[in-house]
């Protein structure tokens, strides 16, 4: 019988349910079980593609092209698996399906009601994802916080599953234990309320993971155990730590996998988590600092900086850093300011590498082009991603080919030199205002040209990478770009679509950009070729700068 573990959050959002879910998956995987993970988002949006990244964080594109939540990226990275779209659902998607089924008379004339039909649809989806993955243990993270109205129907689905399969379903409550500065003591009451609110939905937590600045002491573990109805051994301490990748190892200090295995009545051998441990050790022992700038625009929310919009890029930088023994420092660059104050471009000189990530629309675009121009001419290692690649082509066309005001038609529909233009199959979607899930999405194959940077780092001729775009390099400019030195080192199999551009290594230490999103496939053990290349070049730059100093 397959087993299910639901992960829910108490007290407040942002306590790390995604990392907790991924880490529980990791420790169970290390015990030899086949794991899959599902994310439930309570939004009405059918997928995450139509949400602004500053609202919801990065849009993580799955292999099959589905646009989902960043937590899916965490699951893939921790578990080293590719997940299908069956593993992601939103309120919108569930309702849409129930309504479709009702219209198709699939309920045989019954009155279709919120309860039980919505929870039943949710259960159906969970079971389908389990079957597809042939998983021994399926983790299901329910988004939102206990006590809010939005996730009630998902909790109801979880409760119904527990009633049906009492020995195969567990609940993990991830809670927060504040230490108010003035009081100076860790407080358990909010967690007690969260556990009680969960009980009022008919669910008893089996485990309580207590997130806090510091480890939970014995006294507070006893208190939580007593007032939340759990065994003291099942109160797991999850203090803030340096790296998210250490969380699985930390859980094992409290013997979490043993406890879960025991409760689910499973048997397993000893954990095999050596490789992961040595990755964490490499991360922690890395000494040499490199400064990697990310020139984006989706970071400010009110007075705060939100790095969630670029989470996969940040993680990919860390993975590649670990490979070369580096401690990367991310520097957020608001490219818009270069437009008003071109002198401030000088700050790029202080970087060891520059990333211009994906994006949409006109805000900050000229600043990004200026930043790319600086990196190209001053020989600063550069990686452009999607929009970043398109802007690298625009910059090259303007400043090397001399095509004044060359642009993408996304910004300037009437430009005389549309070096980046809409993909033919995308034209209709735009004119119909059909924006949801209609871009060129998901995995496509590409051919790699030999004797290029791309070939040197991929070490193969055929790659598969994930996409999310409507525009492409305009085929009618390729000849001219090539003649003036731009190398198209990766193309679609029919050679129509340019997937990777680069400059010769004789001209620049590392200048490469891809139409796809390499960050989506970077994994902790080994990193991604394009990021590995960037970090290696950044290491060289940082070493040579130190030599000069
Ligand atoms: N806006 C560009 C396009 O649609 C780039 C998209 C992206 O960077 N993800 O092609």
Coordinates of C-alpha atoms and ligand atoms in Angstrom, one line a residue:
X1 CA 0.0 0.0 0.0
X2 CA 1.5 3.4 -1.0
X3 CA 2.0 5.9 1.8
X4 CA 1.2 9.6 2.0
X5 CA 2.6 12.4 4.1
X6 CA 0.9 15.7 4.1
X7 CA 2.9 18.8 5.1
X8 CA 1.0 21.8 6.4
X9 CA 2.1 25.1 7.8
X10 CA 1.2 26.9 11.0
X11 CA 1.5 30.4 12.5
X12 CA 2.7 32.2 9.3
X13 CA 3.8 31.8 5.8
X14 CA 7.4 31.7 4.7
X15 CA 8.6 29.2 7.4
X16 CA 10.0 26.8 4.9
X17 CA 7.4 24.2 4.1
X18 CA 8.9 23.7 0.7
X19 CA 12.3 23.0 2.0
X20 CA 10.9 20.8 4.8
X21 CA 8.9 18.7 2.3
X22 CA 11.9 18.4 0.0
X23 CA 14.1 17.4 3.0
X24 CA 11.7 14.8 4.3
X25 CA 11.7 13.4 0.8
X26 CA 15.5 13.4 0.7
X27 CA 15.9 11.5 3.9
X28 CA 13.3 8.9 3.0
X29 CA 14.8 8.6 -0.5
X30 CA 18.2 8.0 1.2
X31 CA 16.6 5.0 3.0
X32 CA 15.8 3.4 -0.4
X33 CA 12.2 4.5 -0.9
X34 CA 10.8 5.8 -4.2
X35 CA 9.5 9.3 -3.5
X36 CA 7.4 11.8 -5.3
X37 CA 6.2 15.2 -4.2
X38 CA 3.0 17.2 -4.9
X39 CA 2.4 20.9 -4.4
X40 CA -1.0 22.3 -3.8
X41 CA -1.5 26.1 -4.2
X42 CA -4.7 27.5 -3.0
X43 CA -4.9 30.2 -5.7
X44 CA -7.7 30.5 -8.3
X45 CA -5.0 30.9 -11.0
X46 CA -5.1 27.7 -13.0
X47 CA -1.3 27.8 -13.1
X48 CA 1.5 30.1 -11.9
X49 CA 2.2 31.4 -15.4
X50 CA 0.0 34.4 -15.1
X51 CA 1.3 35.6 -11.8
X52 CA 3.8 38.4 -11.4
X53 CA 7.0 36.9 -9.9
X54 CA 7.1 39.7 -7.2
X55 CA 3.7 38.5 -6.0
X56 CA 4.4 34.8 -6.0
X57 CA 8.1 34.2 -6.6
X58 CA 9.6 32.5 -9.6
X59 CA 7.5 30.6 -12.2
X60 CA 9.1 27.1 -12.3
X61 CA 8.6 25.4 -15.6
X62 CA 8.3 21.6 -15.6
X63 CA 9.8 19.3 -18.3
X64 CA 6.3 19.0 -19.8
X65 CA 5.9 22.7 -20.0
X66 CA 3.6 23.3 -17.1
X67 CA 4.1 26.6 -15.3
X68 CA 4.2 26.0 -11.5
X69 CA 5.4 27.2 -8.2
X70 CA 9.0 27.5 -7.1
X71 CA 8.6 24.7 -4.6
X72 CA 8.4 22.2 -7.5
X73 CA 12.0 23.4 -8.2
X74 CA 13.0 22.6 -4.6
X75 CA 11.5 19.1 -4.9
X76 CA 13.3 18.4 -8.2
X77 CA 16.6 19.7 -6.8
X78 CA 16.5 17.8 -3.5
X79 CA 15.2 14.6 -5.0
X80 CA 17.0 14.8 -8.3
X81 CA 13.9 13.8 -10.2
X82 CA 11.8 15.5 -13.0
X83 CA 8.2 16.0 -12.0
X84 CA 5.2 15.9 -14.3
X85 CA 2.3 18.4 -14.2
X86 CA 0.2 15.9 -12.3
X87 CA 2.2 16.8 -9.2
X88 CA 0.9 20.4 -9.2
X89 CA -2.6 21.7 -8.5
X90 CA -4.3 25.0 -7.7
X91 CA -7.8 25.6 -6.6
X92 CA -8.5 27.0 -10.1
X93 CA -7.3 23.9 -11.7
X94 CA -9.3 21.6 -9.5
X95 CA -12.5 23.6 -9.9
X96 CA -12.0 23.9 -13.7
X97 CA -11.8 20.1 -13.9
X98 CA -14.8 19.5 -11.8
X99 CA -16.8 22.0 -13.8
X100 CA -15.6 20.4 -17.1
X101 CA -16.7 17.0 -15.8
X102 CA -20.1 18.3 -14.8
X103 CA -20.6 19.8 -18.3
X104 CA -19.6 16.4 -19.7
X105 CA -22.3 14.7 -17.6
X106 CA -19.6 12.7 -15.9
X107 CA -21.5 12.9 -12.5
X108 CA -24.5 11.1 -14.0
X109 CA -27.0 13.8 -13.1
X110 CA -26.0 14.1 -9.4
X111 CA -26.0 17.4 -7.7
X112 CA -22.3 18.4 -7.8
X113 CA -21.3 20.0 -4.6
X114 CA -18.2 21.6 -3.1
X115 CA -18.1 18.8 -0.6
X116 CA -17.5 16.1 -1.4
X117 CA -16.8 16.6 -5.1
X118 CA -13.9 19.1 -4.8
X119 CA -12.0 17.0 -2.1
X120 CA -12.7 13.9 -4.2
X121 CA -11.1 15.4 -7.2
X122 CA -8.1 16.4 -5.1
X123 CA -7.8 12.8 -3.8
X124 CA -8.0 11.5 -7.3
X125 CA -5.2 13.8 -8.5
X126 CA -3.0 12.8 -5.5
X127 CA -3.5 9.1 -6.3
X128 CA -2.9 9.6 -10.0
X129 CA 0.4 11.3 -9.3
X130 CA 1.4 8.5 -6.9
X131 CA 0.6 5.9 -9.5
X132 CA 2.4 7.7 -12.3
X133 CA 5.5 7.9 -10.2
X134 CA 5.0 4.4 -8.8
X135 CA 6.0 6.1 -5.5
X136 CA 6.3 4.2 -2.2
X137 CA 5.8 7.5 -0.4
X138 CA 4.1 10.6 -1.7
X139 CA 4.6 13.9 -0.1
X140 CA 1.9 16.5 -0.4
X141 CA 2.6 20.1 0.6
X142 CA -0.6 22.1 1.2
X143 CA 0.1 25.8 0.5
X144 CA -1.0 28.6 2.8
X145 CA -1.3 28.6 6.5
X146 CA -3.6 26.6 8.8
X147 CA -6.6 28.7 9.8
X148 CA -7.0 30.5 6.6
X149 CA -10.1 29.9 4.5
X150 CA -8.4 29.1 1.2
X151 CA -7.0 25.7 1.9
X152 CA -9.9 24.2 3.9
X153 CA -11.0 22.0 1.0
X154 CA -7.5 20.6 0.6
X155 CA -7.3 19.8 4.3
X156 CA -10.7 18.1 4.0
X157 CA -9.3 15.9 1.2
X158 CA -6.3 15.0 3.5
X159 CA -8.6 14.2 6.4
X160 CA -10.8 12.0 4.2
X161 CA -7.7 10.1 3.0
X162 CA -6.6 9.5 6.6
X163 CA -10.1 8.1 7.5
X164 CA -9.9 5.7 4.5
X165 CA -6.2 4.7 5.1
X166 CA -5.5 5.3 8.8
X167 CA -2.1 3.5 8.7
X168 CA -0.8 5.0 5.5
X169 CA -1.3 8.7 6.0
X170 CA 0.8 11.0 8.2
X171 CA 0.6 14.7 8.9
X172 CA 3.5 17.0 9.5
X173 CA 2.9 20.5 10.9
X174 CA 5.7 23.0 10.1
X175 CA 5.3 25.8 12.7
X176 CA 7.2 28.8 13.8
X177 CA 8.5 29.5 17.3
X178 CA 9.2 33.2 17.8
X179 CA 11.8 34.5 20.2
X180 CA 10.5 38.1 20.8
X181 CA 13.5 40.3 21.4
X182 CA 12.1 42.0 24.5
X183 CA 11.1 38.7 26.1
X184 CA 14.2 36.8 25.0
X185 CA 12.5 33.4 25.3
X186 CA 11.2 31.0 22.7
X187 CA 7.4 31.0 22.7
X188 CA 5.3 27.9 22.0
X189 CA 1.8 29.3 22.2
X190 CA 1.4 30.2 18.5
X191 CA 2.3 26.6 17.7
X192 CA -0.2 25.3 20.2
X193 CA -2.9 27.3 18.5
X194 CA -1.8 26.1 15.1
X195 CA -2.0 22.4 16.2
X196 CA -5.5 23.1 17.7
X197 CA -6.7 24.8 14.6
X198 CA -5.5 21.8 12.6
X199 CA -7.5 19.6 15.0
X200 CA -10.6 21.6 14.4
X201 CA -10.2 20.5 10.7
X202 CA -10.3 16.9 12.1
X203 CA -6.5 16.4 11.7
X204 CA -4.0 15.5 14.4
X205 CA -0.4 16.3 13.6
X206 CA 2.0 13.3 13.8
X207 CA 5.1 15.5 13.7
X208 CA 5.7 19.1 14.6
X209 CA 8.7 20.7 12.9
X210 CA 9.5 23.8 14.9
X211 CA 11.2 26.5 12.8
X212 CA 13.0 29.1 14.8
X213 CA 16.2 31.2 15.1
X214 CA 17.6 28.7 17.5
X215 CA 17.2 25.0 18.3
X216 CA 14.2 24.0 20.5
X217 CA 15.3 23.1 24.0
X218 CA 14.1 20.1 26.0
X219 CA 11.7 22.1 28.1
X220 CA 9.9 23.5 25.1
X221 CA 9.8 20.2 23.3
X222 CA 8.0 18.8 26.4
X223 CA 5.5 21.6 26.3
X224 CA 4.8 21.3 22.6
X225 CA 4.4 17.5 23.0
X226 CA 2.0 17.9 26.0
X227 CA -0.2 20.6 24.5
X228 CA -0.2 19.5 20.9
X229 CA -0.8 15.8 21.5
X230 CA 2.4 14.5 20.0
X231 CA 5.2 12.4 21.3
X232 CA 8.2 14.4 22.4
X233 CA 10.4 12.5 20.0
X234 CA 8.2 13.8 17.2
X235 CA 8.9 17.4 17.9
X236 CA 11.7 18.1 15.5
X237 CA 13.9 21.1 15.9
X238 CA 14.6 23.1 12.7
X239 CA 16.7 26.1 13.6
X240 CA 17.9 28.6 11.0
X241 CA 21.0 27.2 9.4
X242 CA 23.5 28.5 6.8
X243 CA 22.4 26.3 3.9
X244 CA 19.0 24.8 3.0
X245 CA 20.9 21.7 1.8
X246 CA 21.8 21.0 5.4
X247 CA 18.2 20.6 6.5
X248 CA 17.9 16.9 5.7
X249 CA 21.1 16.2 7.7
X250 CA 19.7 18.3 10.5
X251 CA 16.4 16.3 10.5
X252 CA 18.4 13.1 10.9
X253 CA 19.9 14.4 14.1
X254 CA 16.4 14.0 15.5
X255 CA 16.1 10.6 13.8
X256 CA 13.1 11.8 11.7
X257 CA 13.4 9.2 9.0
X258 CA 13.4 6.4 11.6
X259 CA 10.3 7.8 13.3
X260 CA 8.4 8.2 10.0
X261 CA 9.4 4.7 8.8
X262 CA 8.2 3.3 12.2
X263 CA 4.9 5.1 12.1
X264 CA 4.2 4.0 8.6
X265 CA 5.0 0.4 9.4
X266 CA 7.7 0.3 6.8
X267 CA 11.1 -1.5 6.9
X268 CA 14.2 -0.2 5.4
X269 CA 18.0 -0.4 5.6
X270 CA 20.5 2.2 6.7
X271 CA 20.6 5.6 5.1
X272 CA 22.8 6.2 2.2
X273 CA 23.3 10.0 2.1
X274 CA 27.1 10.2 1.7
X275 CA 27.2 12.1 -1.6
X276 CA 24.8 14.7 -0.3
X277 CA 26.8 15.1 2.9
X278 CA 30.0 15.7 0.9
X279 CA 28.1 18.3 -1.2
X280 CA 27.1 20.1 2.0
X281 CA 30.7 19.9 3.3
X282 CA 32.0 21.4 0.1
X283 CA 29.4 24.2 0.3
X284 CA 30.4 24.9 3.9
X285 CA 34.1 24.7 3.4
X286 CA 34.3 26.8 0.3
X287 CA 36.5 29.8 1.0
X288 CA 37.1 31.8 -2.1
X289 CA 34.5 34.6 -2.6
X290 CA 33.2 35.5 -6.0
X291 CA 30.7 38.3 -6.7
X292 CA 27.9 37.4 -9.1
X293 CA 25.6 40.2 -10.2
X294 CA 22.0 39.5 -11.2
X295 CA 20.6 42.3 -13.3
X296 CA 16.8 41.7 -12.9
X297 CA 13.8 43.7 -11.9
X298 CA 11.5 41.5 -10.0
X299 CA 12.8 42.0 -6.5
X300 CA 11.3 44.8 -4.6
X301 CA 8.1 44.3 -2.6
X302 CA 7.4 47.4 -0.6
X303 CA 10.5 48.2 1.4
X304 CA 11.8 44.6 1.1
X305 CA 14.0 42.8 -1.4
X306 CA 12.5 39.4 -2.4
X307 CA 15.0 37.1 -4.0
X308 CA 12.3 34.4 -4.5
X309 CA 11.8 35.6 -8.1
X310 CA 15.2 34.3 -9.1
X311 CA 15.4 31.3 -6.7
X312 CA 16.5 28.7 -9.3
X313 CA 19.2 31.0 -10.6
X314 CA 20.5 31.6 -7.0
X315 CA 20.5 27.8 -6.4
X316 CA 22.2 27.1 -9.7
X317 CA 25.0 29.6 -8.8
X318 CA 25.4 27.8 -5.5
X319 CA 25.6 24.4 -7.1
X320 CA 28.3 25.5 -9.6
X321 CA 30.1 27.4 -6.8
X322 CA 30.3 24.2 -4.7
X323 CA 31.9 22.5 -7.7
X324 CA 34.8 24.9 -7.9
X325 CA 35.1 25.5 -4.1
X326 CA 33.6 29.0 -4.3
X327 CA 31.5 31.0 -1.9
X328 CA 29.4 33.1 -4.3
X329 CA 28.0 36.4 -3.1
X330 CA 24.9 37.5 -5.1
X331 CA 24.7 41.2 -5.9
X332 CA 21.3 42.5 -6.9
X333 CA 21.6 44.9 -9.7
X334 CA 18.7 47.1 -10.6
X335 CA 19.6 47.8 -14.3
X336 CA 17.0 50.6 -14.5
X337 CA 19.4 52.9 -12.7
X338 CA 22.0 52.7 -15.5
X339 CA 19.6 54.4 -17.8
X340 CA 19.5 57.5 -15.6
X341 CA 23.1 57.3 -14.3
X342 CA 25.4 55.6 -16.9
X343 CA 28.4 56.3 -14.6
X344 CA 27.0 53.8 -12.1
X345 CA 27.8 51.0 -14.7
X346 CA 31.3 51.1 -13.2
X347 CA 30.0 49.0 -10.4
X348 CA 30.0 46.0 -12.8
X349 CA 33.8 46.2 -12.8
X350 CA 33.7 45.0 -9.2
X351 CA 31.8 41.8 -10.2
X352 CA 33.4 38.5 -11.1
X353 CA 30.4 37.5 -13.2
X354 CA 27.2 38.9 -14.5
X355 CA 23.9 37.2 -15.1
X356 CA 21.1 38.9 -17.0
X357 CA 18.0 36.7 -16.4
X358 CA 14.7 36.2 -18.1
X359 CA 12.0 38.9 -18.1
X360 CA 9.2 40.6 -20.0
X361 CA 8.3 44.1 -21.0
X362 CA 10.2 47.3 -21.3
X363 CA 11.1 48.4 -17.8
X364 CA 14.9 48.3 -17.3
X365 CA 15.6 46.9 -20.7
X366 CA 17.9 49.7 -21.9
X367 CA 19.8 49.4 -18.6
X368 CA 20.2 45.6 -19.2
X369 CA 21.6 46.3 -22.7
X370 CA 24.1 48.8 -21.2
X371 CA 25.1 46.2 -18.6
X372 CA 25.7 43.5 -21.3
X373 CA 27.7 46.0 -23.4
X374 CA 29.9 46.7 -20.4
X375 CA 30.4 43.0 -19.6
X376 CA 31.2 42.3 -23.3
X377 CA 33.7 45.1 -23.8
X378 CA 35.3 44.9 -20.4
X379 CA 35.6 41.1 -20.6
X380 CA 33.5 40.3 -17.5
X381 CA 32.2 36.7 -17.5
X382 CA 28.6 36.8 -18.6
X383 CA 25.6 34.5 -18.8
X384 CA 22.4 35.7 -20.4
X385 CA 19.2 33.8 -19.9
X386 CA 16.2 34.0 -22.2
X387 CA 15.4 37.7 -22.2
X388 CA 19.1 38.1 -21.3
X389 CA 20.1 36.3 -24.4
X390 CA 17.7 38.3 -26.6
X391 CA 19.2 41.5 -25.1
X392 CA 22.7 40.3 -25.8
X393 CA 21.8 39.9 -29.4
X394 CA 20.2 43.3 -29.5
X395 CA 23.3 44.8 -27.9
X396 CA 25.6 43.1 -30.5
X397 CA 23.4 44.2 -33.4
X398 CA 23.5 47.8 -32.2
X399 CA 27.1 48.1 -31.1
X400 CA 29.0 45.7 -33.3
X401 CA 26.9 45.5 -36.5
X402 CA 26.0 49.2 -36.2
X403 CA 22.3 48.6 -36.6
X404 CA 21.1 51.7 -34.8
X405 CA 18.0 51.1 -32.6
X406 CA 17.9 47.4 -33.3
X407 CA 15.4 45.9 -30.9
X408 CA 13.0 43.1 -30.1
X409 CA 9.5 43.6 -31.4
X410 CA 8.3 42.9 -27.9
X411 CA 9.3 46.4 -27.1
X412 CA 9.5 48.2 -30.4
X413 CA 7.1 46.7 -32.9
X414 CA 8.2 49.2 -35.6
X415 CA 11.9 48.9 -35.2
X416 CA 13.8 49.0 -38.5
X417 CA 16.0 46.1 -37.3
X418 CA 13.8 43.5 -35.5
X419 CA 16.7 41.2 -34.5
X420 CA 14.4 39.5 -32.0
X421 CA 10.9 38.8 -33.3
X422 CA 7.8 36.9 -32.3
X423 CA 7.8 33.1 -32.9
X424 CA 5.5 32.5 -35.8
X425 CA 3.3 30.1 -33.8
X426 CA 2.9 32.8 -31.1
X427 CA 1.4 35.5 -33.2
X428 CA -2.2 34.3 -32.9
X429 CA -2.0 33.8 -29.1
X430 CA -1.0 37.4 -28.7
X431 CA -3.6 38.8 -31.0
X432 CA -6.3 36.7 -29.3
X433 CA -5.0 37.8 -25.9
X434 CA -4.7 34.2 -25.0
X435 CA -1.9 34.5 -22.4
X436 CA -2.3 31.5 -20.1
X437 CA 0.1 28.6 -20.8
X438 CA 0.6 29.6 -24.4
X439 CA 4.3 30.4 -24.6
X440 CA 6.8 28.0 -26.1
X441 CA 7.0 26.0 -22.9
X442 CA 9.0 23.0 -21.5
X443 CA 11.7 20.7 -22.8
X444 CA 13.0 20.9 -26.4
X445 CA 16.1 19.3 -27.8
X446 CA 19.0 21.3 -29.2
X447 CA 22.2 20.5 -31.2
X448 CA 25.5 21.7 -30.0
X449 CA 28.2 23.0 -32.3
X450 CA 31.6 21.5 -31.8
X451 CA 34.7 23.5 -30.8
X452 CA 32.5 26.0 -28.8
X453 CA 32.2 27.0 -25.2
X454 CA 28.8 25.2 -25.1
X455 CA 30.5 22.0 -26.3
X456 CA 33.3 22.3 -23.8
X457 CA 31.0 22.5 -20.8
X458 CA 28.1 20.2 -22.0
X459 CA 30.5 17.7 -23.3
X460 CA 27.8 16.4 -25.7
X461 CA 26.2 17.1 -29.0
X462 CA 22.6 16.9 -28.1
X463 CA 20.9 18.6 -25.1
X464 CA 17.4 18.9 -23.7
X465 CA 16.5 22.2 -21.9
X466 CA 13.4 23.9 -20.6
X467 CA 11.9 27.0 -22.3
X468 CA 9.4 29.8 -21.6
X469 CA 9.3 32.4 -24.3
X470 CA 7.4 34.0 -27.2
X471 CA 10.2 35.6 -29.1
X472 CA 13.3 34.3 -30.9
X473 CA 16.4 35.5 -32.8
X474 CA 15.0 36.7 -36.2
X475 CA 16.3 34.2 -38.8
X476 CA 16.9 36.9 -41.3
X477 CA 19.6 38.5 -39.2
X478 CA 21.5 35.3 -38.4
X479 CA 23.9 35.6 -41.3
X480 CA 25.0 39.1 -40.5
X481 CA 25.4 38.4 -36.8
X482 CA 27.5 35.3 -37.6
X483 CA 29.7 37.2 -40.0
X484 CA 30.5 39.8 -37.4
X485 CA 31.6 37.2 -34.8
X486 CA 28.5 36.0 -32.9
X487 CA 28.5 32.2 -32.7
X488 CA 25.3 30.3 -32.6
X489 CA 26.6 27.3 -30.7
X490 CA 23.2 25.7 -30.0
X491 CA 20.2 25.4 -32.3
X492 CA 17.0 23.5 -32.5
X493 CA 17.3 20.3 -34.4
X494 CA 15.9 21.9 -37.6
X495 CA 18.4 24.8 -37.1
X496 CA 15.6 27.3 -37.3
X497 CA 15.7 28.4 -33.7
X498 CA 18.8 29.8 -32.1
X499 CA 19.2 28.3 -28.6
X500 CA 22.7 29.4 -27.5
X501 CA 24.9 32.3 -28.6
X502 CA 28.4 32.9 -27.5
X503 CA 31.6 34.9 -28.4
X504 CA 34.8 33.2 -29.2
X505 CA 37.0 32.5 -26.2
X506 CA 39.8 34.3 -28.0
X507 CA 37.7 37.5 -27.7
X508 CA 36.2 37.1 -24.3
X509 CA 36.8 34.8 -21.2
X510 CA 33.2 33.7 -21.0
X511 CA 30.3 35.3 -22.9
X512 CA 27.4 32.9 -23.4
X513 CA 23.6 33.2 -23.4
X514 CA 20.7 30.7 -23.9
X515 CA 17.2 31.0 -25.1
X516 CA 16.2 28.3 -22.6
X517 CA 16.4 28.5 -18.8
X518 CA 19.4 26.4 -17.7
X519 CA 18.7 27.2 -14.0
X520 CA 15.6 25.0 -14.1
X521 CA 17.7 21.9 -14.5
X522 CA 20.6 22.6 -12.3
X523 CA 21.0 20.0 -9.6
X524 CA 23.1 20.2 -6.4
X525 CA 25.4 17.3 -7.2
X526 CA 27.2 18.4 -10.4
X527 CA 25.6 21.8 -11.2
X528 CA 24.6 22.9 -14.7
X529 CA 27.2 23.2 -17.6
X530 CA 26.4 26.9 -18.4
X531 CA 26.6 27.9 -14.7
X532 CA 29.7 25.8 -14.1
X533 CA 31.3 27.7 -17.0
X534 CA 30.3 31.0 -15.6
X535 CA 31.6 30.2 -12.1
X536 CA 34.9 28.8 -13.4
X537 CA 35.5 32.0 -15.4
X538 CA 34.5 34.1 -12.3
X539 CA 36.9 32.2 -10.2
X540 CA 39.7 33.0 -12.6
X541 CA 38.7 36.7 -12.6
X542 CA 38.6 36.8 -8.8
X543 CA 41.9 35.1 -8.5
X544 CA 43.6 37.4 -11.0
X545 CA 42.1 40.4 -9.3
X546 CA 43.5 39.3 -6.0
X547 CA 46.9 38.8 -7.5
X548 CA 46.8 42.4 -8.7
X549 CA 45.7 43.8 -5.3
Ligands
LIG1 N1 10.0 38.2 -23.1 C1 10.8 37.3 -23.8 C2 10.0 36.3 -24.6 O1 8.8 36.2 -24.4 C3 11.7 36.5 -22.9 C4 11.0 35.6 -22.0 C5 11.8 35.1 -20.8 O2 12.8 35.7 -20.5 N2 11.4 34.1 -20.1 O3 10.5 35.7 -25.5

